[in-house]
XYZ file of C-alpha atoms in Angstrom:
701
model
C -40.261 10.533 -25.954
C -37.206 11.169 -28.216
C -35.304 8.665 -26.148
C -37.662 6.016 -27.349
C -37.080 6.898 -31.024
C -35.020 3.820 -31.938
C -37.638 1.539 -30.373
C -40.483 3.376 -32.228
C -38.466 2.977 -35.399
C -38.584 -0.760 -34.968
C -42.394 -0.635 -34.481
C -42.926 1.567 -37.554
C -40.818 -0.798 -39.733
C -42.739 -3.769 -38.467
C -45.999 -2.043 -39.384
C -44.597 -1.207 -42.845
C -43.653 -4.844 -43.401
C -47.019 -6.257 -42.278
C -48.969 -3.687 -44.303
C -46.882 -4.413 -47.362
C -47.434 -8.159 -46.939
C -51.238 -7.577 -46.606
C -51.168 -5.595 -49.803
C -49.411 -8.404 -51.578
C -51.939 -10.966 -50.282
C -54.790 -8.832 -51.733
C -52.971 -8.597 -55.056
C -52.172 -12.382 -55.299
C -55.726 -13.395 -54.225
C -57.189 -11.375 -57.080
C -55.259 -13.204 -59.729
C -57.027 -15.865 -61.939
C -57.038 -19.425 -60.783
C -57.575 -21.418 -63.965
C -59.857 -24.248 -64.857
C -62.213 -26.063 -62.544
C -59.982 -29.002 -62.623
C -57.074 -26.910 -61.360
C -59.293 -25.365 -58.656
C -60.317 -28.810 -57.398
C -56.751 -29.998 -57.118
C -55.754 -26.734 -55.413
C -58.668 -26.974 -53.074
C -57.571 -30.495 -52.030
C -54.008 -29.170 -51.315
C -55.463 -26.232 -49.279
C -57.775 -28.466 -47.279
C -54.939 -30.867 -46.470
C -52.522 -27.990 -45.594
C -54.913 -26.345 -43.157
C -55.942 -29.662 -41.595
C -52.350 -30.547 -40.910
C -51.348 -27.009 -39.769
C -54.307 -26.793 -37.331
C -53.595 -30.172 -35.833
C -49.844 -29.371 -35.542
C -50.373 -26.174 -33.813
C -52.902 -27.695 -31.368
C -50.255 -30.181 -30.479
C -47.524 -27.530 -30.138
C -49.856 -25.364 -28.076
C -50.213 -28.104 -25.480
C -46.324 -28.241 -25.229
C -46.114 -24.475 -25.172
C -48.534 -24.212 -22.232
C -46.639 -26.746 -20.228
C -43.273 -24.966 -20.884
C -44.856 -21.651 -20.018
C -45.972 -23.042 -16.679
C -42.546 -24.556 -16.011
C -41.010 -21.023 -16.616
C -43.402 -19.631 -14.008
C -42.350 -21.988 -11.229
C -38.804 -20.835 -10.375
C -40.145 -17.263 -9.829
C -42.299 -18.566 -6.924
C -39.145 -19.917 -5.270
C -37.329 -16.584 -5.564
C -35.069 -17.384 -8.522
C -34.293 -13.955 -10.020
C -34.655 -13.798 -13.844
C -37.451 -16.391 -14.252
C -41.029 -16.020 -13.624
C -44.101 -14.205 -15.026
C -42.514 -12.016 -17.592
C -40.256 -14.720 -18.979
C -43.282 -16.775 -19.471
C -45.183 -13.905 -21.156
C -42.200 -13.351 -23.465
C -42.140 -17.048 -24.259
C -45.807 -16.936 -25.242
C -45.469 -13.780 -27.332
C -42.501 -15.301 -29.178
C -44.398 -18.488 -29.721
C -47.596 -16.919 -31.027
C -45.648 -14.608 -33.368
C -43.575 -17.507 -34.710
C -46.732 -19.594 -35.292
C -48.603 -16.727 -36.842
C -45.835 -16.114 -39.437
C -45.778 -19.777 -40.323
C -49.614 -20.019 -40.533
C -50.084 -17.001 -42.659
C -47.098 -17.953 -44.881
C -48.512 -21.416 -45.528
C -52.007 -20.116 -46.311
C -50.796 -17.698 -49.016
C -48.371 -20.357 -50.429
C -51.082 -22.919 -51.012
C -53.275 -20.192 -52.529
C -50.461 -18.939 -54.764
C -49.576 -22.302 -56.340
C -52.634 -22.467 -58.536
C -52.230 -18.862 -59.575
C -48.517 -19.468 -60.494
C -49.585 -22.425 -62.577
C -52.191 -20.264 -64.347
C -49.686 -17.439 -64.966
C -47.280 -19.987 -66.401
C -49.681 -20.317 -69.292
C -48.826 -16.854 -70.360
C -45.153 -16.919 -69.844
C -42.250 -17.537 -67.550
C -41.871 -13.911 -66.423
C -45.499 -13.670 -65.111
C -45.205 -16.964 -63.314
C -41.974 -15.859 -61.652
C -43.579 -12.665 -60.471
C -46.568 -14.308 -58.938
C -44.500 -16.965 -57.129
C -42.022 -14.417 -55.792
C -44.782 -12.123 -54.497
C -46.404 -14.893 -52.583
C -42.947 -15.733 -51.143
C -42.403 -12.049 -50.192
C -45.656 -12.300 -48.111
C -43.980 -14.880 -45.797
C -40.776 -13.029 -45.813
C -42.407 -9.653 -44.786
C -44.499 -11.344 -42.126
C -41.425 -13.092 -40.681
C -39.444 -9.861 -40.224
C -42.503 -7.686 -39.546
C -43.978 -9.807 -36.763
C -40.372 -10.524 -35.476
C -39.462 -6.812 -35.129
C -42.840 -5.915 -33.743
C -42.594 -8.475 -31.038
C -39.042 -7.515 -30.061
C -39.733 -3.771 -30.204
C -42.883 -4.035 -27.991
C -41.004 -6.137 -25.452
C -38.010 -3.761 -25.551
C -40.332 -0.894 -24.758
C -41.511 -2.725 -21.681
C -37.859 -3.490 -20.700
C -36.740 -0.019 -21.145
C -39.646 1.392 -19.166
C -38.698 -0.912 -16.262
C -41.940 -2.899 -16.482
C -40.315 -6.083 -17.500
C -36.889 -7.616 -16.837
C -34.360 -8.331 -19.635
C -34.985 -12.001 -19.296
C -38.456 -11.361 -20.894
C -36.602 -10.844 -24.220
C -34.815 -14.155 -23.679
C -38.138 -15.781 -23.088
C -39.376 -14.196 -26.378
C -36.525 -15.802 -28.224
C -37.108 -19.144 -26.549
C -40.784 -19.092 -27.600
C -39.881 -18.483 -31.241
C -37.099 -21.064 -31.186
C -39.221 -23.858 -29.615
C -42.193 -23.320 -32.096
C -39.658 -23.369 -34.961
C -38.268 -26.680 -33.957
C -41.665 -28.316 -34.007
C -42.699 -26.484 -37.220
C -39.500 -27.496 -39.015
C -39.699 -31.110 -37.755
C -43.305 -31.553 -38.223
C -43.453 -29.944 -41.636
C -40.284 -31.691 -42.730
C -41.477 -35.190 -41.626
C -44.784 -34.576 -43.348
C -43.546 -33.439 -46.624
C -40.600 -35.842 -47.031
C -42.653 -38.779 -45.851
C -45.187 -38.068 -48.548
C -42.462 -37.204 -51.110
C -40.350 -40.282 -50.465
C -43.311 -42.579 -50.287
C -44.792 -41.208 -53.480
C -41.563 -41.489 -55.337
C -40.701 -45.056 -54.154
C -44.058 -46.492 -55.286
C -45.110 -44.117 -58.093
C -41.844 -43.247 -59.919
C -39.728 -46.369 -59.173
C -42.300 -49.269 -58.863
C -45.169 -48.091 -60.999
C -43.033 -46.057 -63.417
C -45.493 -43.128 -63.487
C -44.380 -39.442 -63.607
C -43.817 -37.266 -60.624
C -47.040 -35.510 -59.504
C -49.198 -38.030 -61.411
C -52.840 -37.696 -60.252
C -53.077 -41.530 -60.115
C -50.592 -41.512 -57.156
C -52.577 -41.289 -53.872
C -49.702 -39.527 -52.106
C -49.250 -36.619 -54.478
C -51.646 -34.276 -52.673
C -49.963 -34.988 -49.393
C -46.598 -34.227 -51.015
C -47.874 -30.889 -52.368
C -49.364 -30.036 -48.877
C -46.086 -30.686 -47.106
C -43.934 -28.626 -49.491
C -45.041 -25.404 -47.765
C -45.118 -26.747 -44.191
C -42.596 -25.284 -41.657
C -41.348 -22.784 -44.137
C -39.608 -19.693 -42.650
C -39.960 -20.951 -39.044
C -36.284 -21.343 -38.546
C -35.421 -17.955 -39.975
C -38.124 -16.253 -37.749
C -36.566 -17.603 -34.623
C -33.058 -16.926 -35.861
C -34.079 -13.311 -36.599
C -35.504 -12.902 -33.155
C -32.843 -14.743 -31.257
C -30.021 -12.884 -32.996
C -31.587 -9.558 -32.227
C -32.088 -10.462 -28.616
C -28.575 -11.866 -28.328
C -27.163 -8.626 -29.832
C -29.143 -6.611 -27.269
C -27.737 -8.767 -24.460
C -24.189 -8.246 -25.677
C -24.618 -4.540 -26.033
C -26.184 -4.406 -22.506
C -23.145 -6.166 -21.134
C -20.755 -4.023 -23.229
C -22.285 -0.648 -22.580
C -23.816 -0.989 -19.143
C -27.185 -0.080 -17.736
C -26.626 3.568 -18.522
C -26.766 2.959 -22.261
C -29.722 0.564 -22.199
C -31.516 2.496 -24.925
C -28.486 2.090 -27.218
C -28.329 -1.664 -26.381
C -32.019 -2.059 -27.178
C -32.381 0.498 -29.933
C -29.335 -0.246 -32.159
C -30.364 -3.785 -33.158
C -33.932 -2.534 -33.880
C -32.643 0.291 -36.027
C -30.552 -2.124 -38.050
C -33.568 -4.335 -38.521
C -35.785 -1.389 -39.481
C -33.309 -0.246 -42.122
C -33.214 -3.674 -43.689
C -37.003 -3.938 -43.758
C -37.145 -0.789 -45.784
C -34.318 -2.075 -48.035
C -36.133 -5.494 -48.440
C -39.477 -3.854 -49.404
C -37.703 -1.782 -52.102
C -35.593 -4.797 -53.276
C -38.615 -7.105 -53.847
C -40.131 -4.618 -56.335
C -37.107 -5.047 -58.542
C -37.576 -8.786 -59.038
C -38.511 -9.350 -62.646
C -37.274 -11.475 -65.589
C -34.603 -9.570 -67.695
C -33.791 -9.741 -71.299
C -31.406 -12.629 -70.715
C -34.164 -14.789 -69.331
C -32.247 -15.662 -66.188
C -34.589 -16.625 -63.354
C -31.851 -16.740 -60.747
C -30.465 -13.357 -62.070
C -33.998 -11.866 -61.572
C -34.144 -13.146 -57.976
C -30.575 -12.006 -57.190
C -31.236 -8.596 -58.665
C -33.777 -7.801 -55.918
C -31.586 -9.334 -53.267
C -28.484 -7.294 -54.136
C -30.430 -4.042 -54.508
C -31.838 -4.678 -51.000
C -28.323 -5.401 -49.719
C -26.767 -2.177 -51.137
C -29.603 -0.080 -49.747
C -29.328 -1.701 -46.313
C -25.563 -1.109 -46.252
C -25.988 2.586 -46.995
C -28.753 3.051 -44.365
C -26.678 1.245 -41.792
C -24.052 3.984 -41.788
C -26.035 7.035 -40.585
C -27.967 4.803 -38.051
C -24.705 3.529 -36.579
C -23.162 7.015 -36.329
C -26.411 8.299 -34.668
C -26.612 5.684 -32.008
C -23.028 4.638 -31.400
C -20.975 7.676 -31.867
C -19.216 8.389 -28.648
C -20.448 5.204 -26.789
C -17.763 3.480 -24.746
C -17.379 -0.263 -24.477
C -16.357 -2.130 -21.413
C -13.133 -3.387 -22.912
C -14.334 -7.075 -22.717
C -17.373 -7.286 -24.898
C -16.448 -4.172 -26.934
C -13.420 -1.978 -27.051
C -13.341 1.036 -24.656
C -12.553 3.301 -27.640
C -15.214 1.667 -29.767
C -15.408 3.313 -33.264
C -18.863 3.707 -34.935
C -17.309 3.206 -38.292
C -15.781 -0.041 -37.238
C -19.239 -1.206 -36.085
C -20.631 -0.140 -39.444
C -17.925 -2.251 -41.186
C -18.967 -5.221 -39.066
C -22.514 -4.760 -40.329
C -21.211 -4.634 -43.877
C -19.379 -7.857 -43.306
C -22.634 -9.507 -42.178
C -24.177 -8.575 -45.543
C -21.138 -9.754 -47.346
C -21.351 -13.097 -45.604
C -24.774 -13.377 -46.764
C -23.585 -12.844 -50.360
C -20.871 -15.429 -49.798
C -23.258 -18.008 -48.545
C -25.601 -17.418 -51.381
C -22.893 -17.843 -54.042
C -21.195 -20.844 -52.330
C -24.537 -22.775 -51.893
C -25.573 -21.785 -55.423
C -22.346 -23.409 -56.687
C -22.956 -26.598 -54.934
C -26.635 -27.004 -55.647
C -27.330 -25.468 -59.073
C -27.988 -27.783 -61.934
C -25.601 -25.907 -64.214
C -22.577 -26.306 -61.864
C -20.016 -28.997 -61.702
C -20.967 -30.570 -58.297
C -24.504 -31.371 -59.476
C -23.298 -32.384 -62.929
C -20.854 -34.778 -61.144
C -23.719 -36.507 -59.289
C -25.778 -36.735 -62.411
C -22.800 -38.277 -64.288
C -22.067 -40.754 -61.519
C -25.736 -41.902 -61.658
C -24.887 -43.614 -65.070
C -22.973 -46.368 -63.164
C -25.685 -47.061 -60.623
C -27.422 -46.166 -57.391
C -24.354 -46.687 -55.243
C -22.102 -44.333 -57.146
C -24.859 -41.632 -57.111
C -25.099 -41.947 -53.376
C -21.367 -41.951 -52.851
C -20.844 -38.798 -55.072
C -23.771 -36.965 -53.400
C -22.327 -37.697 -49.933
C -18.982 -36.395 -51.117
C -20.493 -33.184 -52.428
C -22.301 -32.562 -49.206
C -19.087 -32.947 -47.230
C -17.140 -30.800 -49.641
C -19.728 -28.142 -49.391
C -18.982 -27.437 -45.782
C -15.415 -26.105 -46.604
C -15.994 -22.744 -48.129
C -18.930 -21.614 -45.881
C -16.735 -22.370 -42.815
C -13.890 -20.297 -44.202
C -16.245 -17.391 -44.829
C -17.739 -17.646 -41.358
C -14.188 -17.740 -39.843
C -13.097 -14.648 -41.779
C -16.221 -12.708 -40.859
C -16.045 -13.757 -37.262
C -12.320 -12.866 -36.768
C -12.486 -9.588 -38.694
C -15.559 -8.458 -36.785
C -13.857 -9.334 -33.477
C -10.749 -7.398 -34.337
C -12.849 -4.385 -35.284
C -15.284 -4.302 -32.359
C -14.847 -7.284 -30.066
C -17.681 -9.750 -29.317
C -20.111 -6.928 -29.987
C -18.734 -6.740 -33.529
C -19.603 -10.433 -34.145
C -23.072 -9.766 -32.801
C -23.467 -6.798 -35.231
C -22.255 -8.979 -38.107
C -24.785 -11.646 -37.267
C -27.466 -8.992 -36.733
C -26.843 -7.372 -40.143
C -26.862 -10.753 -41.827
C -30.186 -11.759 -40.233
C -31.672 -8.385 -41.007
C -31.834 -9.504 -44.609
C -34.235 -12.349 -43.713
C -37.308 -10.690 -45.255
C -35.996 -11.015 -48.888
C -34.177 -14.117 -48.130
C -37.320 -15.868 -46.834
C -39.021 -14.666 -50.033
C -36.548 -16.646 -52.010
C -37.127 -19.687 -49.764
C -40.912 -19.568 -50.035
C -40.562 -19.113 -53.772
C -39.404 -22.665 -54.152
C -42.343 -24.688 -52.674
C -44.833 -22.510 -54.550
C -43.242 -23.243 -57.835
C -42.935 -26.932 -56.986
C -46.675 -27.098 -56.166
C -47.431 -25.077 -59.357
C -45.718 -27.765 -61.389
C -47.711 -30.411 -59.533
C -51.003 -28.776 -60.366
C -49.859 -28.370 -64.046
C -48.984 -32.062 -64.157
C -52.293 -33.162 -62.487
C -54.447 -30.941 -64.592
C -52.853 -32.159 -67.748
C -51.850 -28.680 -68.846
C -49.859 -28.253 -72.063
C -46.113 -29.202 -72.018
C -45.203 -25.523 -72.481
C -46.740 -24.758 -69.076
C -44.932 -27.592 -67.257
C -41.740 -26.409 -69.024
C -42.113 -22.943 -67.345
C -42.972 -24.394 -63.988
C -40.125 -26.947 -64.167
C -37.605 -24.118 -64.975
C -38.903 -22.335 -61.848
C -38.894 -25.387 -59.808
C -35.240 -26.079 -60.644
C -34.220 -22.608 -59.484
C -36.510 -23.031 -56.445
C -34.527 -26.051 -55.343
C -31.445 -23.923 -55.448
C -33.016 -20.991 -53.569
C -34.310 -23.288 -50.829
C -30.815 -24.671 -50.381
C -29.340 -21.148 -50.550
C -31.699 -19.861 -47.803
C -30.882 -22.911 -45.662
C -27.205 -22.328 -45.997
C -27.798 -18.676 -45.212
C -29.861 -19.574 -42.084
C -27.229 -22.102 -40.808
C -24.357 -19.620 -41.329
C -26.219 -16.924 -39.520
C -27.040 -19.470 -36.807
C -23.334 -20.159 -36.376
C -22.668 -16.483 -35.683
C -25.697 -16.180 -33.497
C -24.606 -19.177 -31.490
C -21.201 -17.782 -30.889
C -22.781 -14.642 -29.489
C -25.168 -16.718 -27.361
C -22.161 -18.598 -25.974
C -20.583 -15.356 -25.040
C -23.780 -14.236 -23.421
C -23.783 -17.464 -21.359
C -20.330 -16.937 -20.105
C -20.679 -13.242 -19.306
C -24.136 -13.566 -17.863
C -22.762 -15.988 -15.278
C -19.979 -13.475 -14.544
C -22.382 -10.573 -14.253
C -25.089 -12.372 -12.240
C -23.080 -14.744 -10.128
C -19.660 -12.955 -10.045
C -17.909 -16.263 -11.114
C -15.270 -16.540 -13.796
C -15.203 -19.878 -15.702
C -12.042 -21.251 -17.234
C -12.840 -23.416 -20.245
C -9.461 -25.159 -20.409
C -9.172 -28.382 -22.564
C -7.206 -29.968 -19.826
C -10.453 -29.985 -17.673
C -12.340 -33.236 -17.932
C -15.577 -31.283 -17.326
C -14.909 -29.270 -20.471
C -14.018 -32.380 -22.560
C -17.195 -34.223 -21.337
C -19.265 -31.200 -22.264
C -17.768 -30.945 -25.773
C -18.324 -34.668 -26.400
C -21.857 -34.562 -25.104
C -22.756 -31.408 -27.121
C -21.160 -32.801 -30.184
C -23.294 -35.859 -29.877
C -26.617 -34.095 -29.808
C -26.892 -32.828 -33.470
C -26.124 -36.322 -34.645
C -28.722 -37.879 -32.301
C -31.266 -35.166 -33.321
C -30.606 -35.674 -37.005
C -30.787 -39.453 -36.669
C -34.192 -39.277 -34.967
C -35.462 -36.829 -37.662
C -34.216 -39.115 -40.438
C -35.697 -42.210 -38.753
C -39.012 -40.519 -38.418
C -39.169 -39.644 -42.171
C -38.227 -43.279 -42.930
C -40.940 -44.705 -40.642
C -43.634 -42.333 -41.916
C -42.619 -42.885 -45.528
C -42.862 -46.635 -45.049
C -46.414 -46.104 -43.988
C -47.048 -44.196 -47.153
C -45.580 -46.810 -49.345
C -47.843 -49.481 -47.762
C -50.909 -47.335 -48.253
C -50.173 -46.400 -51.801
C -49.525 -50.006 -52.752
C -52.728 -51.032 -51.074
C -54.696 -48.373 -53.082
C -53.119 -49.458 -56.350
C -54.012 -53.090 -55.549
C -57.577 -52.576 -54.075
C -59.021 -49.464 -55.816
C -59.983 -50.573 -59.301
C -59.143 -48.349 -62.300
C -56.454 -46.072 -60.644
C -53.809 -46.953 -63.155
C -56.253 -46.667 -66.062
C -57.409 -43.182 -64.859
C -60.952 -44.352 -64.286
C -60.672 -44.793 -60.477
C -60.022 -41.966 -58.063
C -57.298 -42.375 -55.408
C -58.052 -41.681 -51.740
C -55.878 -38.618 -51.313
C -57.268 -37.735 -47.867
C -56.180 -41.127 -46.458
C -52.570 -40.304 -47.229
C -52.840 -36.759 -45.961
C -54.306 -38.103 -42.643
C -51.649 -40.829 -42.449
C -48.638 -38.507 -42.768
C -50.316 -35.932 -40.519
C -50.588 -38.430 -37.657
C -47.075 -39.696 -38.316
C -45.496 -36.216 -38.364
C -47.193 -35.113 -35.177
C -46.243 -38.316 -33.358
C -42.685 -38.463 -34.573
C -41.751 -34.718 -34.063
C -41.990 -34.646 -30.310
C -39.005 -36.751 -29.300
C -36.294 -35.046 -31.427
C -37.816 -31.641 -30.506
C -37.260 -32.383 -26.800
C -33.607 -33.012 -27.204
C -32.377 -29.247 -27.211
C -34.675 -28.554 -24.259
C -34.031 -31.741 -22.270
C -30.297 -31.971 -22.651
C -29.402 -28.709 -20.718
C -32.001 -29.572 -18.086
C -30.447 -33.063 -17.842
C -26.991 -31.517 -17.181
C -28.546 -29.270 -14.550
C -30.210 -32.214 -12.825
C -26.935 -34.106 -12.704
C -25.419 -31.089 -11.055
C -28.078 -30.927 -8.400
C -27.538 -34.634 -7.754
C -23.790 -34.186 -7.362
C -24.523 -31.293 -4.972
C -26.851 -33.533 -2.858
C -24.265 -36.343 -2.566
C -21.657 -33.695 -1.374
C -19.549 -33.218 -4.503
C -17.856 -29.845 -3.831
C -17.276 -28.946 -7.472
C -21.068 -29.433 -8.450
C -21.403 -25.827 -9.666
C -18.187 -25.894 -11.596
C -18.997 -29.208 -13.203
C -22.545 -28.105 -14.263
C -21.477 -24.728 -15.605
C -18.462 -26.012 -17.506
C -20.211 -29.101 -18.935
C -23.237 -26.963 -20.016
C -21.017 -24.219 -21.563
C -18.750 -26.726 -23.373
C -21.854 -28.641 -24.644
C -22.997 -25.388 -26.213
C -19.685 -25.277 -28.235
C -19.823 -28.925 -29.107
C -23.410 -28.574 -30.455
C -22.381 -25.444 -32.471
C -19.465 -27.097 -34.140
C -20.830 -30.444 -35.099
C -24.412 -29.065 -35.788
C -22.981 -26.442 -38.176
C -21.011 -29.024 -40.228
C -23.776 -31.481 -40.248
C -26.456 -29.013 -41.231
C -24.431 -27.562 -44.176
C -23.530 -31.027 -45.431
C -27.139 -32.199 -45.267
C -28.773 -29.197 -46.856
C -26.255 -28.669 -49.640
C -25.964 -32.357 -50.436
C -29.721 -32.846 -50.507
C -30.247 -29.914 -52.793
C -27.523 -31.242 -55.157
C -29.135 -34.743 -55.247
C -32.431 -33.171 -56.170
C -31.167 -31.037 -59.000
C -28.977 -33.903 -60.286
C -32.280 -35.755 -60.811
C -33.812 -32.800 -62.560
C -30.753 -32.434 -64.823
C -31.156 -35.982 -66.024
C -34.921 -35.439 -66.488
C -33.901 -32.549 -68.789
C -32.346 -35.143 -71.160
C -28.716 -35.301 -69.916
C -26.981 -38.643 -69.158
C -29.818 -40.757 -70.633
C -32.826 -38.694 -69.659
C -36.123 -39.925 -68.095
C -36.599 -43.720 -67.877
C -32.846 -44.572 -68.068
C -30.808 -46.378 -65.476
C -29.133 -43.055 -64.615
C -32.561 -41.619 -63.918
C -33.550 -44.520 -61.554
C -30.269 -43.991 -59.700
C -30.874 -40.213 -59.483
C -34.339 -40.826 -58.069
C -32.821 -42.989 -55.341
C -30.303 -40.226 -54.525
C -33.068 -37.629 -54.504
C -35.090 -39.766 -52.223
C -32.237 -40.131 -49.798
C -31.494 -36.416 -49.996
C -35.100 -35.389 -49.256
C -34.979 -35.754 -45.503
C -31.464 -34.393 -45.548
C -32.379 -31.088 -47.128
C -35.939 -30.473 -45.848
C -36.091 -32.199 -42.482
C -32.998 -32.881 -40.473
C -30.649 -30.230 -42.035
C -32.736 -27.072 -41.607
C -34.175 -28.237 -38.235
C -30.573 -28.370 -36.773
C -30.502 -24.598 -37.215
C -33.305 -24.256 -34.643
C -31.987 -27.096 -32.476
C -28.684 -25.261 -31.959
C -30.439 -21.990 -30.910
C -32.956 -23.617 -28.566
C -30.059 -25.420 -26.699
C -28.265 -22.096 -26.336
C -31.374 -20.204 -25.225
C -32.308 -22.834 -22.642
C -28.778 -22.607 -21.335
C -29.149 -18.876 -20.872
C -32.466 -19.278 -19.138
C -30.982 -21.737 -16.729
C -28.163 -19.326 -15.506
C -30.308 -17.969 -12.635
C -30.962 -21.668 -11.535
C -27.224 -22.395 -11.587
C -26.923 -19.931 -8.705
C -28.557 -22.550 -6.483
C -25.483 -24.740 -6.857
C -23.008 -22.229 -5.688
């Protein structure tokens, strides 16, 4: 049984994370909820959230069943690597991903009222409540993730399941995350944009004003789709690292290939649990400082724990010379893990610089708002474009250094170590929507200005932490995608015995690069269009209610909140399907074209299909990475520029600058909360589907 020790370590860490999350849930649920009015508003948010989530997952379940059946079919025709176990892995990954999102949203919509109530007694107490609820989501993400991978790894190591079952597991998590991010993003931003356009701009009423029929839908959507992208990135990166290690060390070292990524994940879970306990407001009153304190403590503990685990599992292990050096050094591998954590730190600080309200990029957007809506948009777009520079440099440095130290396996380890911090990073992400909703409840309940001041301070930081975590997710996705591309190439070599030459002089390679580069833009366009269409419906409905329901503006009539919730729910579920099918359908389309070429007698059908598909992976990674960083950072900067003006700078609330900033924030909303973060999942789904199709490619040889 000792040979199973690394796998059992992953199981144990997963149990620790889930138990710790359950303890936090019990603690948060015991906290006071405030007045009856606060409870009624919170109940409406909870009811809408659960109604949306249940309907979304019913829709996704139908798609998941269809995909699972499709995964079964090749096995009946003798295609090795696809079949029952791949479908089982897919279902387990999908259920785990959906469970993490479902539980996270439930606790988030329960914590918002408790955070608002805690804000009555002070900023520090409210910070603690909001972060603890966010930690629930974070712990469930990594806990369920490592449990699913550990259980499947035990089956693989025991010879019960093939390795492709793990790839199916990653595919299940990835596909669910695309739907969750898209559905949740379309829902929340349609409600948010619609509420702002009619409420703040046309009617001139404050944000989260209870007279606005769309405010409940806005608060419902804030928590939708949270953490889904990081769950799938966590699982996919772990599986990708396992596949690289399997290729690098061979079948004789399968336990090392499976166990090392799980050991790294287990160490980070322990570090994250310890780190979350250190989050508290210090004497300087810095909210961001309190959050970062927990993050950096977790990072240091993780780095320390990585060293003995690496020496234990990799000392004396020989690489194949291609994926890892033959004289692989365990210390070099540990340094790669340290680089992954350092890249996390770099992404946090870089994104913080471009999205914090006290930094020059956001101040520049706010200042540009004084001269109109157009100059606000121009400056915001410029900030988003500029924000891609430093992250790319950091990713390049980490990638090259890891490669020189330990080959492709080194890059996989850096990505693995970076993603292993997902627990506390997701806690920071989930903190944002909880504080946003707490502010909404405070506004709608007419709580004292001092309470709203506390929730606004938390919300402003929450906007930055949301942007930071999205930047982190995208950067880690870039490393993971590089690893997946290597997996694709070397899986073809290993399974089919064919070496592919990706030369730029080949028209097949160029076609693949162009096609892959197009997909993120098409995906983002559909996501943005979906938000615009759904928001248009909200605008029409809110205008109708203002006109037809007497007494709304005077406060004597009650808006029909449920109507808006139902409207955006239907729109989100309808609009999320087409863009979500792009990363699944595109590689299948390339494969179908290859089969058509083979049927008509084209001798290079296999070469065409394999090169176009592989090159498309690269094109998707490159354009998707730049587009996602630009959108998430630019959107976050627009949001905080608006908040900076609302604090009294550059004319304050009600000024022309404020009106321009509201427009910028409205444009940035689908950037940062719909299209941008969903691109992360889109890139990984495309890569995973390509890996799953490798056995089918054999039919073209």
